[in-house]
Short mmCIF file of C-alpha atoms in Angstrom, two decimals:
data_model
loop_
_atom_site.label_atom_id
_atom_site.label_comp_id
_atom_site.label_asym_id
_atom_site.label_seq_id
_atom_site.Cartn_x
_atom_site.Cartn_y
_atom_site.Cartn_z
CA UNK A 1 -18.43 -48.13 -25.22
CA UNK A 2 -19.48 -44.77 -26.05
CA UNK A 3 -21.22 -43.75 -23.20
CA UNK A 4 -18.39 -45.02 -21.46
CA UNK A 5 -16.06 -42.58 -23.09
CA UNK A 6 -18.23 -39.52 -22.42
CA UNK A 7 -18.56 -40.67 -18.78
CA UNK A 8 -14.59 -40.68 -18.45
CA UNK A 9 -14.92 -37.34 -20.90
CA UNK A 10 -17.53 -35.74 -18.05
CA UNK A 11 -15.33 -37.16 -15.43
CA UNK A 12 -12.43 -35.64 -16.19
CA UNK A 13 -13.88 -32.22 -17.49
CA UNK A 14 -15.14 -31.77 -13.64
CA UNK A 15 -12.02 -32.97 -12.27
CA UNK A 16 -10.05 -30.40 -14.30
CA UNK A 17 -12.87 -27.79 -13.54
CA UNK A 18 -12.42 -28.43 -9.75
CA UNK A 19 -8.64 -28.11 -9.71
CA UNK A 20 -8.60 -24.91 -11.95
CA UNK A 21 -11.12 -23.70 -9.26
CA UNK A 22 -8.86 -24.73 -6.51
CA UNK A 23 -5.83 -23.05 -7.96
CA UNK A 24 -7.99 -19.64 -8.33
CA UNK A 25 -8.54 -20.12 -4.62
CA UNK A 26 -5.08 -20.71 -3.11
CA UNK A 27 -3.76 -17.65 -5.87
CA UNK A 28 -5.88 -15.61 -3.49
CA UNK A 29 -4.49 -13.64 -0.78
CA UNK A 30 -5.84 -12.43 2.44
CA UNK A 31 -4.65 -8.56 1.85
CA UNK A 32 -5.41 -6.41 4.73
CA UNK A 33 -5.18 -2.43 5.53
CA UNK A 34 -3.79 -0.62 8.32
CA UNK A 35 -4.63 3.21 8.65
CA UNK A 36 -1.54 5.36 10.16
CA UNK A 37 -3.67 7.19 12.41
CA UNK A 38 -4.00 10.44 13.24
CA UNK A 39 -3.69 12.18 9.80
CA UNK A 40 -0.06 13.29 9.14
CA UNK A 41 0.20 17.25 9.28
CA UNK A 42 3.33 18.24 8.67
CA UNK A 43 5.63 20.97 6.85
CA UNK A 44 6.74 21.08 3.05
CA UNK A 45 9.80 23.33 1.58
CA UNK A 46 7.97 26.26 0.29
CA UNK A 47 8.88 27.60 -3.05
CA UNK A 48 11.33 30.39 -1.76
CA UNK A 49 13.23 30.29 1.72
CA UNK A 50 10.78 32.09 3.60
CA UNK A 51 7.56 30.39 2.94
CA UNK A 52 6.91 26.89 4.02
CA UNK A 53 4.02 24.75 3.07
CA UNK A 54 1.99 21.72 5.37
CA UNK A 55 0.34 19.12 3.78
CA UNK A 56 -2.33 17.16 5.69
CA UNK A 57 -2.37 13.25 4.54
CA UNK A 58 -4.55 10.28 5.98
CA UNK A 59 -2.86 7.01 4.64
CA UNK A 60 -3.69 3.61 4.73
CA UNK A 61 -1.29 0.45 4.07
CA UNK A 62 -2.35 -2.18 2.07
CA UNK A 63 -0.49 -5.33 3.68
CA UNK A 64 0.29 -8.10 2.12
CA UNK A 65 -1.46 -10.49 4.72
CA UNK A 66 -4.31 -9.86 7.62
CA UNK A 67 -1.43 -11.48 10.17
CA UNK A 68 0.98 -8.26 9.38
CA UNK A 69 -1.27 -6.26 11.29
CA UNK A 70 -0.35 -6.77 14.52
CA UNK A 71 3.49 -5.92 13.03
CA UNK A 72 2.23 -3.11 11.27
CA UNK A 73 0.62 -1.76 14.69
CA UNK A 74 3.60 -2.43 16.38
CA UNK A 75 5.95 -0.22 14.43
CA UNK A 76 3.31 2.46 13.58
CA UNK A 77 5.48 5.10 15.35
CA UNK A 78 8.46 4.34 12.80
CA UNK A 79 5.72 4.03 9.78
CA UNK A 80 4.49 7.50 10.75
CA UNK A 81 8.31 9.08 11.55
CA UNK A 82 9.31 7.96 7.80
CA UNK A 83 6.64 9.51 6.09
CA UNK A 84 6.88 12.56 7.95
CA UNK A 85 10.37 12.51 6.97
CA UNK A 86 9.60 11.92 2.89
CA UNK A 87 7.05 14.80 2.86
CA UNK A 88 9.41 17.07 4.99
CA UNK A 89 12.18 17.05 2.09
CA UNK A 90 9.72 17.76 -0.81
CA UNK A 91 9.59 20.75 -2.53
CA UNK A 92 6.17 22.41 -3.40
CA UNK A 93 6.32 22.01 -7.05
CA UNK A 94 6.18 18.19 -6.60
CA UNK A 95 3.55 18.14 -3.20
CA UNK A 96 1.04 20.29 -5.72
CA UNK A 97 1.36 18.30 -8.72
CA UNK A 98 -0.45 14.75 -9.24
CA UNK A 99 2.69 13.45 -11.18
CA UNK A 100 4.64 14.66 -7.80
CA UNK A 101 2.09 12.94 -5.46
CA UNK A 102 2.35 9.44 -7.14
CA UNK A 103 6.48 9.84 -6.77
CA UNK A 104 6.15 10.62 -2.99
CA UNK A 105 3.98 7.99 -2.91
CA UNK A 106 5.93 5.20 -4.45
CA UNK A 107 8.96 6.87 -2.31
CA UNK A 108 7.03 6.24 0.71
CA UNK A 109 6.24 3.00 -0.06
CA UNK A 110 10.10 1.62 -1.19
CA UNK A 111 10.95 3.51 1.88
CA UNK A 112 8.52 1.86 3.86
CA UNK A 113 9.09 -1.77 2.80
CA UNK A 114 12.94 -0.94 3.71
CA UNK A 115 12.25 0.00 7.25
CA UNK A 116 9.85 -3.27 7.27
CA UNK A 117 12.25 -5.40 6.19
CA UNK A 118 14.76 -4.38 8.69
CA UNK A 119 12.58 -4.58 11.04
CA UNK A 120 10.97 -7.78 10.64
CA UNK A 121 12.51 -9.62 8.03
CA UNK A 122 9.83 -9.18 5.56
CA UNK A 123 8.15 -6.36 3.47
CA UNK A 124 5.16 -7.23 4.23
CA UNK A 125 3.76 -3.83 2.62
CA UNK A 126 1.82 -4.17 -1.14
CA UNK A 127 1.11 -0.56 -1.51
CA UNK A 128 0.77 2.60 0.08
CA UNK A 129 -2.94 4.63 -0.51
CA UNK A 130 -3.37 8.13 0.44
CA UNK A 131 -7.22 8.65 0.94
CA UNK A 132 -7.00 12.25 1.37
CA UNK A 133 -4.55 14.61 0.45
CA UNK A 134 -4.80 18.61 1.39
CA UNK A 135 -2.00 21.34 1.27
CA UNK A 136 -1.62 24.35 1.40
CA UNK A 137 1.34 27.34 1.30
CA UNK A 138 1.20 30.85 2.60
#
């Protein structure tokens, strides 16, 4: 009777162990990355009316799913016209601090996962990575 118990007990300790396994498995997702490509160069509001800024940005997408890519490529030009538009109406003070980088970047991505949505009924975008980051004013 005993060793009939810890069979069952073994039994279901593997079943358990399989399904918890299983669950782990299907929680994963199949994120992908899209690079906007080329780099974005483009101009900043300098910190008095004469002086203007660029900033030079490569960015990658972090997509919710591998089969948004072929969206993602599809409305690249957009992608790339939005951000160029975010970092066009920033002023220098926030483009040269790191506190000011992380806001354009979480404004890029809610502005991003607007246009996606819009656009394809999803928002398909989990985050938005700049991998390099270079500015400069004269």
């Amino acid at each position: 009777m005993k060793k009939t118990i810890w069979a069952l007990v073994g039994l279901l300790s593997l079943l358990s162990y399989h399904s918890v396994v299983n669950g782990q498995e299907a929680a994963k997702k199949n994120y992908a990355y899209f690079s906007l490509e080329p780099e974005i160069v483009t101009n900043y509001l300098g910190s008095s009316a004469r002086k203007l800024g660029f900033v030079r940005v490569s960015i990658e997408l972090m997509l919710e799913d591998a089969e948004f890519l072929e969206a993602a490529e599809h409305h690249s030009p957009l992608l790339r016209a939005a951000t160029i538009e975010s970092f066009g109406s920033q002023p220098a003070e926030k483009v040269k601090s790191l506190t000011g980088r992380e806001d354009i970047r979480r404004n890029c991505l809610e502005k991003l996962r607007e246009l996606m949505l819009r656009e394809t009924g999803s928002e398909m975008i989990k985050d938005v990575i700049f991998t390099k980051y270079l500015y400069f004013q004269s």
